[in-house]
Short mmCIF file of C-alpha atoms in Angstrom, two decimals:
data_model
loop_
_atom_site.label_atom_id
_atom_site.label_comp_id
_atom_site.label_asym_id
_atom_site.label_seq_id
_atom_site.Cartn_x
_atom_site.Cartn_y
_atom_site.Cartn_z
CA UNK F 1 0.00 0.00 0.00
CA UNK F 2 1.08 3.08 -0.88
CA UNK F 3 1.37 6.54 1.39
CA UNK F 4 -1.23 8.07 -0.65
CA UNK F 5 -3.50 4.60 -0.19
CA UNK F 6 -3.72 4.49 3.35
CA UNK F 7 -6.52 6.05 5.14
CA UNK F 8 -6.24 9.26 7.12
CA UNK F 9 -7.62 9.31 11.19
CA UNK F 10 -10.23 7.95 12.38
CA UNK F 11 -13.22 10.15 11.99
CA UNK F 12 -16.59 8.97 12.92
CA UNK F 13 -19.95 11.57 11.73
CA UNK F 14 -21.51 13.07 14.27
CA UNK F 15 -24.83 10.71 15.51
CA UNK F 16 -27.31 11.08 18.06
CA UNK F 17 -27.50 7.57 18.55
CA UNK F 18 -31.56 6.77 19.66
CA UNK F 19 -31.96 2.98 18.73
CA UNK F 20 -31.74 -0.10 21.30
CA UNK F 21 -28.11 0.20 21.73
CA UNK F 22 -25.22 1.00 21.31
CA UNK F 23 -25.73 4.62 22.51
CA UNK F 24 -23.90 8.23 22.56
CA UNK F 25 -21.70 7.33 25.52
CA UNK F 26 -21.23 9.86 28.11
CA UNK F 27 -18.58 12.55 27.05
CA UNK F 28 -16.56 11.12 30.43
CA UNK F 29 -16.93 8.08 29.89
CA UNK F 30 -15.03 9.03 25.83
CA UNK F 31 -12.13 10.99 28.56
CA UNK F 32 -11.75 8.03 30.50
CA UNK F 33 -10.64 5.60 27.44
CA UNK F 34 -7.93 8.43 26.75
CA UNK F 35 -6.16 7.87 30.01
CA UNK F 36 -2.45 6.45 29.68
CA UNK F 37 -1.86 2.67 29.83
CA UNK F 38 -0.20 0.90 32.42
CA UNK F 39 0.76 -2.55 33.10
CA UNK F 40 -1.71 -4.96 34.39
CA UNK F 41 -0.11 -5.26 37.86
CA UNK F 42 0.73 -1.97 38.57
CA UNK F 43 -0.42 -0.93 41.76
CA UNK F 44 -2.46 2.13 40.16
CA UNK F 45 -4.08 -1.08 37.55
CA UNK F 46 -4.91 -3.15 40.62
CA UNK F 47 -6.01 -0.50 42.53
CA UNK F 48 -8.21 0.27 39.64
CA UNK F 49 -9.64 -3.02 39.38
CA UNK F 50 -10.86 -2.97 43.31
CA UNK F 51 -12.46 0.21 42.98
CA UNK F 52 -14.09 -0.78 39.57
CA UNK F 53 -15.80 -4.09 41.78
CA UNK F 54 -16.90 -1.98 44.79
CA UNK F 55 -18.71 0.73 42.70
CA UNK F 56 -20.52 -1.82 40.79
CA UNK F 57 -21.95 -3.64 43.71
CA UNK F 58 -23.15 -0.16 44.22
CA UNK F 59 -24.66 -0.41 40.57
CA UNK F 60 -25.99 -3.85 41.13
CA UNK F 61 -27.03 -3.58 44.74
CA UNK F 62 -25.12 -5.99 46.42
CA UNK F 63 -22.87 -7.15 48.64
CA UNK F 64 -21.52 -9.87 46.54
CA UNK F 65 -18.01 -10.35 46.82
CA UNK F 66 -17.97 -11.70 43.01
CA UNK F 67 -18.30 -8.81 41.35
CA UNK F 68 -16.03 -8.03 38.10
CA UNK F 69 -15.69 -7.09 34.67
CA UNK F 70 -15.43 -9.89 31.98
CA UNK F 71 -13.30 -8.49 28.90
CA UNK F 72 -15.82 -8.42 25.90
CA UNK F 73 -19.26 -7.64 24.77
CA UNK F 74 -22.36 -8.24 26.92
CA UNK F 75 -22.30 -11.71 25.17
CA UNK F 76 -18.98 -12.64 26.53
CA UNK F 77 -20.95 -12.26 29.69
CA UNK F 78 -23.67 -13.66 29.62
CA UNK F 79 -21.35 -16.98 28.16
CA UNK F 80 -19.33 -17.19 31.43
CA UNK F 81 -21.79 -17.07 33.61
CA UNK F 82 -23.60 -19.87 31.65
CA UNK F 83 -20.80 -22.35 30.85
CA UNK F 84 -19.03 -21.86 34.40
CA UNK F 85 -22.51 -22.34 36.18
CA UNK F 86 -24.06 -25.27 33.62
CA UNK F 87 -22.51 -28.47 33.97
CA UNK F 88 -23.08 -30.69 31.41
CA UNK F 89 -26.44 -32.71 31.96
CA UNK F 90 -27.76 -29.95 34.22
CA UNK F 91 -31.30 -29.02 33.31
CA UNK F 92 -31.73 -25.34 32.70
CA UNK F 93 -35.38 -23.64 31.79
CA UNK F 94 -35.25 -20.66 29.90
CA UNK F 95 -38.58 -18.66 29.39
CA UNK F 96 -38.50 -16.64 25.92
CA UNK F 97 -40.42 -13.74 25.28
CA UNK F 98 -38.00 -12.63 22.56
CA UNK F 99 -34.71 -12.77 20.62
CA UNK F 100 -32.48 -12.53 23.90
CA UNK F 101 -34.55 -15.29 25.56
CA UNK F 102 -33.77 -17.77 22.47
CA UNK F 103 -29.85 -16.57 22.77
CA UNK F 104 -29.63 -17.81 26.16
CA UNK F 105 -31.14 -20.90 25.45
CA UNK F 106 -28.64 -21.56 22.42
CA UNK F 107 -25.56 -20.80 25.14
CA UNK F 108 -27.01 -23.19 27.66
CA UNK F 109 -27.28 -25.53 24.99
CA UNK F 110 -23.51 -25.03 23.92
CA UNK F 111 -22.95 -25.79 27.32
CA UNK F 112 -24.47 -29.23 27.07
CA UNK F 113 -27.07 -28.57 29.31
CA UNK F 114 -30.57 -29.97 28.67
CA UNK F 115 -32.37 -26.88 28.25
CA UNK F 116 -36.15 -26.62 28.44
CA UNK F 117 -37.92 -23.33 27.08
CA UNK F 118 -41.17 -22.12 27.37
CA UNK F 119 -42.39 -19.42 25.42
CA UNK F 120 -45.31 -16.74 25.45
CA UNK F 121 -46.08 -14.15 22.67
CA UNK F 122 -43.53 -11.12 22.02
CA UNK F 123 -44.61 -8.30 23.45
CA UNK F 124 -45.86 -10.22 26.67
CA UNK F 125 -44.24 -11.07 29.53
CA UNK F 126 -44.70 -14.06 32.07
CA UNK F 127 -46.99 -14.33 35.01
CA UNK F 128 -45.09 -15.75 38.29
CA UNK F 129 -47.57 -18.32 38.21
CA UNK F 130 -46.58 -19.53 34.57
CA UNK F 131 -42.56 -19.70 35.81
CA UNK F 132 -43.34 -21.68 38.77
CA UNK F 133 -45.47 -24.33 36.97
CA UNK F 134 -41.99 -24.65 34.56
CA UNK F 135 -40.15 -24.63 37.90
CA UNK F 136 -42.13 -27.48 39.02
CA UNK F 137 -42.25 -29.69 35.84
CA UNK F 138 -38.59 -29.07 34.66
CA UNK F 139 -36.95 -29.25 38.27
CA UNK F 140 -34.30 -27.32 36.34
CA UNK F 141 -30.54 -26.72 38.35
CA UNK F 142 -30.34 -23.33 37.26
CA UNK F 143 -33.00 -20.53 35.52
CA UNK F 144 -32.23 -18.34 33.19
CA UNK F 145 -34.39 -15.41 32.43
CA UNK F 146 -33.92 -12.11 30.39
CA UNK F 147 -35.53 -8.83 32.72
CA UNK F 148 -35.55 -6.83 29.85
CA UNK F 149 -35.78 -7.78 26.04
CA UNK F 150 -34.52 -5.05 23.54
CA UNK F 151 -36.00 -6.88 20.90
CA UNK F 152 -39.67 -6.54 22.37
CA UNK F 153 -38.76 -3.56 24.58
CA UNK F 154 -40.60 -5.95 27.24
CA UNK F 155 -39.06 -5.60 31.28
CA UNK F 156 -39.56 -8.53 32.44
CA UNK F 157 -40.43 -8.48 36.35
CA UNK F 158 -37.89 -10.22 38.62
CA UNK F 159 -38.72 -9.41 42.23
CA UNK F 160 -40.64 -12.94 43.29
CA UNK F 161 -38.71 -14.71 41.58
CA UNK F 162 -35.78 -15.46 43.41
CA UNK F 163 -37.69 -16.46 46.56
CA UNK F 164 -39.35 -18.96 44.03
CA UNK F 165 -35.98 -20.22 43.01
CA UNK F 166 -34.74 -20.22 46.51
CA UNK F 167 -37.87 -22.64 47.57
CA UNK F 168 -37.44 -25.29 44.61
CA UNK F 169 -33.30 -25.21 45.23
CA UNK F 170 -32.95 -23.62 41.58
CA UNK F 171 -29.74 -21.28 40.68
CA UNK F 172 -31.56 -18.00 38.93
CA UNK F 173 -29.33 -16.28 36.35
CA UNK F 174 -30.59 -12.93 34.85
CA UNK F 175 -29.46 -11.22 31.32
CA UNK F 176 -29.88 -7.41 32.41
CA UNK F 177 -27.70 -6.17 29.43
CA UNK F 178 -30.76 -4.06 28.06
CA UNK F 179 -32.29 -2.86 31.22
CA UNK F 180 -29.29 -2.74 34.03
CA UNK F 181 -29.22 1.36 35.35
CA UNK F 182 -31.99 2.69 33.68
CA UNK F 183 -34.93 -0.11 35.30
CA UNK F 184 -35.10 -1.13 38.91
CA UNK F 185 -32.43 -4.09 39.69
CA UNK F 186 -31.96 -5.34 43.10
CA UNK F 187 -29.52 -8.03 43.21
CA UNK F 188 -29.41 -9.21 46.89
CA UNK F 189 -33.05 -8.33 47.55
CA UNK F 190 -34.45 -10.09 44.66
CA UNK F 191 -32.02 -13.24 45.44
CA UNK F 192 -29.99 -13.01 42.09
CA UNK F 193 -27.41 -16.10 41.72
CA UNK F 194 -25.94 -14.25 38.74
CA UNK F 195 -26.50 -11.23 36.86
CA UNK F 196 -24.28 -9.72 33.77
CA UNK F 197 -24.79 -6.38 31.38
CA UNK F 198 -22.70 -4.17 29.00
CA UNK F 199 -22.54 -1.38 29.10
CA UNK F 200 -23.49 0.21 25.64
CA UNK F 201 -27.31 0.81 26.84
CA UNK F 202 -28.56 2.67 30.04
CA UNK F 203 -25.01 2.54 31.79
CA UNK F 204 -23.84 4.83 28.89
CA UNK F 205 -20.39 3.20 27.41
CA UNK F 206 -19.18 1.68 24.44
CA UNK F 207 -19.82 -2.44 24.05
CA UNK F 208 -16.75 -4.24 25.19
CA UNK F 209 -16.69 -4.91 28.56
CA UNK F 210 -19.49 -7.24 30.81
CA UNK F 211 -19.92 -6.43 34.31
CA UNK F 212 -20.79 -9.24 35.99
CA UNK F 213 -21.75 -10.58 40.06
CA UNK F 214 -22.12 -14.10 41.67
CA UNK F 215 -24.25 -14.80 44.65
CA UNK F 216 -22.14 -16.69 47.18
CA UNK F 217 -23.91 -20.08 46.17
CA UNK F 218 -22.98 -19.71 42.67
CA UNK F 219 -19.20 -18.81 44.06
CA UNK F 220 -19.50 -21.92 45.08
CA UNK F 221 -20.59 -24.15 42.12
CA UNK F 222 -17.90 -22.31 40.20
CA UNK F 223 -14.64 -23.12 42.80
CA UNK F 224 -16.34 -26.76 42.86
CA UNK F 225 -15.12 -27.03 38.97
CA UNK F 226 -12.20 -25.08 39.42
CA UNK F 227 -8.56 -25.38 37.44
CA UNK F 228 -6.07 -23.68 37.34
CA UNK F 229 -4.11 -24.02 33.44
CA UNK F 230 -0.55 -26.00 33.45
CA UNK F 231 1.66 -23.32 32.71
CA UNK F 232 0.76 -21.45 36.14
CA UNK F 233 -0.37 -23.81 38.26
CA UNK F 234 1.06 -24.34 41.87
CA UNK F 235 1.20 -26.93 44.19
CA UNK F 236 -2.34 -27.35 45.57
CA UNK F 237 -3.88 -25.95 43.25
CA UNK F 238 -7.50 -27.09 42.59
CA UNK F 239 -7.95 -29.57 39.07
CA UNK F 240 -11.44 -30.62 39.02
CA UNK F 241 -12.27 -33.23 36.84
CA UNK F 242 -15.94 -31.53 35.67
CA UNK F 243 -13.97 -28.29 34.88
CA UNK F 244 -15.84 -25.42 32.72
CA UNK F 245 -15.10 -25.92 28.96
CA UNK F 246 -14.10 -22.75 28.40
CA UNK F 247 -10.57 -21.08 29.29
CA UNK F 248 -11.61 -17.69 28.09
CA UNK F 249 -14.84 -17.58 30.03
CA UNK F 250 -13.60 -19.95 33.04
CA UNK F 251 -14.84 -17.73 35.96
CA UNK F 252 -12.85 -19.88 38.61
CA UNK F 253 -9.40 -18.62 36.87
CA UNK F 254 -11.28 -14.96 36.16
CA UNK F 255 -12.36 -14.90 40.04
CA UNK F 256 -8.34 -15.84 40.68
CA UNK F 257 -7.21 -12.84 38.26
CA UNK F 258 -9.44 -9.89 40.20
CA UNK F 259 -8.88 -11.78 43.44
CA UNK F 260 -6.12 -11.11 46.11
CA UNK F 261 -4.11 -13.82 44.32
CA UNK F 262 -4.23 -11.54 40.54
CA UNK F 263 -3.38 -15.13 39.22
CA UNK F 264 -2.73 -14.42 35.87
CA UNK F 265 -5.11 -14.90 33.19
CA UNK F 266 -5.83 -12.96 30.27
CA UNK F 267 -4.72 -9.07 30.38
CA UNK F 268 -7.20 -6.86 31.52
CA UNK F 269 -8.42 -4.07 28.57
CA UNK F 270 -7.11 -1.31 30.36
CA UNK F 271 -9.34 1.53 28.23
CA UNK F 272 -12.13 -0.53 28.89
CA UNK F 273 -12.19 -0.93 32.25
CA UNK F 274 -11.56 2.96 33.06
CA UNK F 275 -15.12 2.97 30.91
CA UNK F 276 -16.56 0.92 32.77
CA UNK F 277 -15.53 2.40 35.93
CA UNK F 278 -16.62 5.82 35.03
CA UNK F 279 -19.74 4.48 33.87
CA UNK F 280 -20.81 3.40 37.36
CA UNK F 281 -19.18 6.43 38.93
CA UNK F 282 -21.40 8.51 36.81
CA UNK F 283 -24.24 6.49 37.67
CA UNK F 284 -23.64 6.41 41.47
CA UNK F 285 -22.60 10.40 41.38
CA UNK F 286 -26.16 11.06 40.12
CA UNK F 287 -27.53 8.55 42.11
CA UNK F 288 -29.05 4.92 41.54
CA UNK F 289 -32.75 6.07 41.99
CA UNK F 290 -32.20 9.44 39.60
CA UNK F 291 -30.96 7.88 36.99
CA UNK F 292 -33.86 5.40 36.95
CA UNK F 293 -36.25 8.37 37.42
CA UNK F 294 -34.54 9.94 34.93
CA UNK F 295 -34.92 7.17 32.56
CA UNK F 296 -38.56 6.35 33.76
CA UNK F 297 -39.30 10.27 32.72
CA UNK F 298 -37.82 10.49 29.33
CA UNK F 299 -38.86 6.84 27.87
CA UNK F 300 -42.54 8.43 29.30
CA UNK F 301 -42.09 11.41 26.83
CA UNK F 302 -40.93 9.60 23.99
CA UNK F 303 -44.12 7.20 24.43
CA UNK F 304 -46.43 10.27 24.86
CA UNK F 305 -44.61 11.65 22.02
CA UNK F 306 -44.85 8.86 19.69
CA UNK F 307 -48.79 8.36 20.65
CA UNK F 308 -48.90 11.83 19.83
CA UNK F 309 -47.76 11.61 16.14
CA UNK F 310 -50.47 8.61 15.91
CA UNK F 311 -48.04 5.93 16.27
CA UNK F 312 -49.42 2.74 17.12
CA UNK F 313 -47.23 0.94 20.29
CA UNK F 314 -46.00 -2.62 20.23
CA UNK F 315 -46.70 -4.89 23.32
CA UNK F 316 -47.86 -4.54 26.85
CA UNK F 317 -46.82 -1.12 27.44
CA UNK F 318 -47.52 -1.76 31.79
CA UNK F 319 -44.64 -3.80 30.97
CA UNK F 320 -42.20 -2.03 28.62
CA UNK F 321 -38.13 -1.33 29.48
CA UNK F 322 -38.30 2.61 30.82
CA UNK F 323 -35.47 2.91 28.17
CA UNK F 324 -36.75 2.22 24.75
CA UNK F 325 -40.21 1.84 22.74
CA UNK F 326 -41.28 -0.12 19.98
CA UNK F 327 -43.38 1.58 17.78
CA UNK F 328 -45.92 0.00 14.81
CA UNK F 329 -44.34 1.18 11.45
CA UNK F 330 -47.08 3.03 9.76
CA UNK F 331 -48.71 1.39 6.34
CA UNK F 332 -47.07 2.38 3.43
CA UNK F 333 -44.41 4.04 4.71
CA UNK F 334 -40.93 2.17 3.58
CA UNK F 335 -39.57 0.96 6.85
CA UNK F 336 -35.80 1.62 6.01
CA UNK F 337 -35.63 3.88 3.86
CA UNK F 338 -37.45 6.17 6.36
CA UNK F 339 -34.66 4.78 8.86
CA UNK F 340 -32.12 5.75 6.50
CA UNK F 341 -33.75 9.31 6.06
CA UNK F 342 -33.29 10.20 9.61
CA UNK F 343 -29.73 9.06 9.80
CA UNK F 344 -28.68 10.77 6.35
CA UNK F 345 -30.37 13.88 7.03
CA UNK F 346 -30.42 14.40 10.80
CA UNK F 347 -27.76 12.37 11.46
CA UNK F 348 -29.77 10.30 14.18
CA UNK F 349 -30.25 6.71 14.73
CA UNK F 350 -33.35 4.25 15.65
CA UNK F 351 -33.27 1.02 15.02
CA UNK F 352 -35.44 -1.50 13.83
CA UNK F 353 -36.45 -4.96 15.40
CA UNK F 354 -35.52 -9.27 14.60
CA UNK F 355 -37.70 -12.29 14.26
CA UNK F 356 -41.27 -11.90 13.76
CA UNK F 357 -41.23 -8.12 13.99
CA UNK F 358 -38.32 -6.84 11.43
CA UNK F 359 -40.18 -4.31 9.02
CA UNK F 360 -43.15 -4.09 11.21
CA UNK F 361 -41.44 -2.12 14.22
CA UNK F 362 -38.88 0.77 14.56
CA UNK F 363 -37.51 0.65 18.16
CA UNK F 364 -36.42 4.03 19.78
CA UNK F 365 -34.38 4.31 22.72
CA UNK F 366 -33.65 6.85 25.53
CA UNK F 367 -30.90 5.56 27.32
CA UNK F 368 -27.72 6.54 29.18
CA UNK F 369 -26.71 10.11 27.98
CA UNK F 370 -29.14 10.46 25.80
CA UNK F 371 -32.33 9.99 28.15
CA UNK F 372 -32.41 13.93 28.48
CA UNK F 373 -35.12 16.64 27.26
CA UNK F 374 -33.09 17.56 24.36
CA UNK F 375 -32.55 14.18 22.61
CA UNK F 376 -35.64 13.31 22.60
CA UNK F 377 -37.13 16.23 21.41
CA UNK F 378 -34.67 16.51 18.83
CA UNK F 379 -35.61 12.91 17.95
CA UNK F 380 -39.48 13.39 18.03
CA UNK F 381 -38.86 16.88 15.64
CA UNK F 382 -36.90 14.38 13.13
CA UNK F 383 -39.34 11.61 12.83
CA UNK F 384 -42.64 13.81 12.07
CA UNK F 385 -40.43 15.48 9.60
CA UNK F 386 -39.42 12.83 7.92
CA UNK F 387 -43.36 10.86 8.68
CA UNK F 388 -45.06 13.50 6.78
CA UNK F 389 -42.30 13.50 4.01
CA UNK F 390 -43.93 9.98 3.44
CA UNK F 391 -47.39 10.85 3.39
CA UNK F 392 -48.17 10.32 7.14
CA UNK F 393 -50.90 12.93 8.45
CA UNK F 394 -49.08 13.68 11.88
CA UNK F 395 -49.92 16.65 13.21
CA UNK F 396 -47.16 19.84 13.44
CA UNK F 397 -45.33 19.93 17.03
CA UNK F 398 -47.58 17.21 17.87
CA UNK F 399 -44.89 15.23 19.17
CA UNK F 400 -42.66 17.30 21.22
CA UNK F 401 -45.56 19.66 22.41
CA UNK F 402 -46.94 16.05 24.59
CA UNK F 403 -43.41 15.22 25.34
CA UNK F 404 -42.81 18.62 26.66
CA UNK F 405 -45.87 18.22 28.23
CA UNK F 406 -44.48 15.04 30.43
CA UNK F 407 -41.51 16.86 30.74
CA UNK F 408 -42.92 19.82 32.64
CA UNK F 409 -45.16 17.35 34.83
CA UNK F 410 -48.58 18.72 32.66
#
């Protein structure tokens, strides 16, 4: 390649980034990732690392000891909490009310579990009732459950259901990638085993880093299948025979690397982990309830404001995420091109939806920085603009006056 060949800096366009995720990430949290480098055992690194775990049992609201960062997408997550805590054999019962619901399924699967789903219609969620019967029938080790569904924009409710799993002797693992900072999440007092995220939706960061926490019981099913690799073990050192199947994702070595011992492992992603720790100290400066509010009042104007430009809402709406809203595309109007329109011409982002709803839903989300007045009046100007481009009768200011209107508590 030749000097004239290769590119110049990177230079992204300016977005305003209002779909499910990824978002605009806090303007900090874009600081933080400059910081210098240092080595992973520095005493500033490690030091790092112990403040990063105590502010997000703040986030989470625990006291869990077993609370970390795993280095990669909400995914990576979500995968080592499932093949460190699913043996395989184990039953596991995953209800699906959407695309996220089928993922964890597929891991648990990969996992070699035998995984039993039940399923109710997208845009619903699941009575207690309808869990316990599965509970009962399955007699599942461990439950896996999505609280809140981008794909449907569905929040599912998690409060009874760890005393359930407590009573039947079941480990309860929860995907709150989606709903984690800007919905209600009570680890200890809902009786999580295990809970991950990212933290490219309500936390306000860039994907690439999964905070994650472990009950003390599931601590324990993970040390019970510890290993520790060849090239570093010691004398004494546990070897389990039922080991997890993963080295990556094996939380018994990752629980060694963040531990006291800072057994080596993989190297920590230094720029990611000073976004995820300003993440949470952005969240815990403004406070866990504000931020929620805060959420809870901006997805409330973009609803009003969408009902306002006669947009038809997908689902339950007593149960949709605070963060984002799935709205009915209207007939005749070309689903992406529209899309497109915004992004070319205002330069902002929604997103559209998988499955059984692609082309019949745009899904619009108010999330991390960008649940504030501005954004979403910004975003509710854009869309009637480019609505009545397309023929849609919406009427002027419709939108942003009843989202205003929420806003000022009218």
């Amino acid at each position: 390649m030749t000097a004239a060949a290769i590119p110049g800096p990177i230079d992204p366009p300016a977005r305003l980034l209002m779909g499910p995720g990824p978002i605009s990430a806090y303007p900090s949290v874009l600081q933080a990732m400059s910081a210098p480098l240092v080595g992973q055992y520095d005493p500033f690194m490690t030091a790092t690392m112990a403040e990063t775990q105590d502010l997000y049992r703040g986030v989470w609201a625990t006291r869990n000891d077993a609370t970390l960062l795993i280095d990669g997408t909400s995914r990576a997550g979500i995968e080592a909490a499932l093949v460190s805590l699913i043996r395989p054999g184990d039953r596991v019962l995953v209800p699906v009310f959407g695309r996220f619901g089928h993922l964890l399924a597929e891991i648990a699967e990969r996992a070699m579990a035998e995984v039993h789903t039940i399923e109710t219609e997208w845009g619903q969620v699941f009575p207690v009732p309808v869990i316990e019967a599965a509970i009962e029938r399955v007699r599942p080790t461990l439950l896996a459950l999505v609280q809140g569904d981008t794909s449907t924009t569905m929040c599912q409710p998690l409060d009874e259901i760890g005393a359930l799993c407590a009573k039947h002797g079941v480990l309860f693992y929860t995907d709150a990638t989606a709903s984690l900072g800007g919905n209600a999440f009570e680890a200890d007092e809902w009786g999580l085993d295990a809970a991950t995220a990212g933290l490219q939706k309500c936390l306000g960061g860039p994907s690439g880093s999964a905070p994650l926490t472990l009950s003390d019981k599931a601590v324990e099913v993970v040390r019970s299948r510890a290993k520790v690799e060849a090239g570093i073990r010691e004398p004494g050192d546990p070897d389990a025979a039922d080991f997890v199947r993963s080295n990556y994702f094996d939380l018994g070595m990752i629980l060694e690397y963040w531990g006291p011992r800072r057994l080596n492992h993989h190297t920590e992603a230094t720029s990611m982990l000073y976004a995820a720790r300003e993440c949470a100290r952005v969240l815990l400066v403004e406070g866990r309830e504000a931020v929620i509010e805060r959420h809870r009042l901006a997805g409330a104007a973009m609803l009003a404001g969408v009902q306002a430009l006669g947009l038809d809402v997908f689902g339950d709406v007593a149960h949709k995420m605070n963060n984002v809203v799935a709205v009915e595309i209207p007939s005749g109007v070309p689903a992406d091109a529209a899309r497109a329109a915004l992004l070319e011409d205002f330069g902002i982002e929604i997103g559209t939806s998988f499955g059984p709803l692609h082309g019949r839903v745009w899904r619009i989300g108010t999330m991390g920085y960008n649940a504030r007045e501005d954004a979403v009046l910004t975003t509710l100007a854009a869309l009637e603009t480019v609505l009545a481009r397309y023929g849609v009768p919406v009427p002027a200011g419709g939108g942003t006056d009843a989202a205003t209107d929420v806003f000022r508590g009218a």
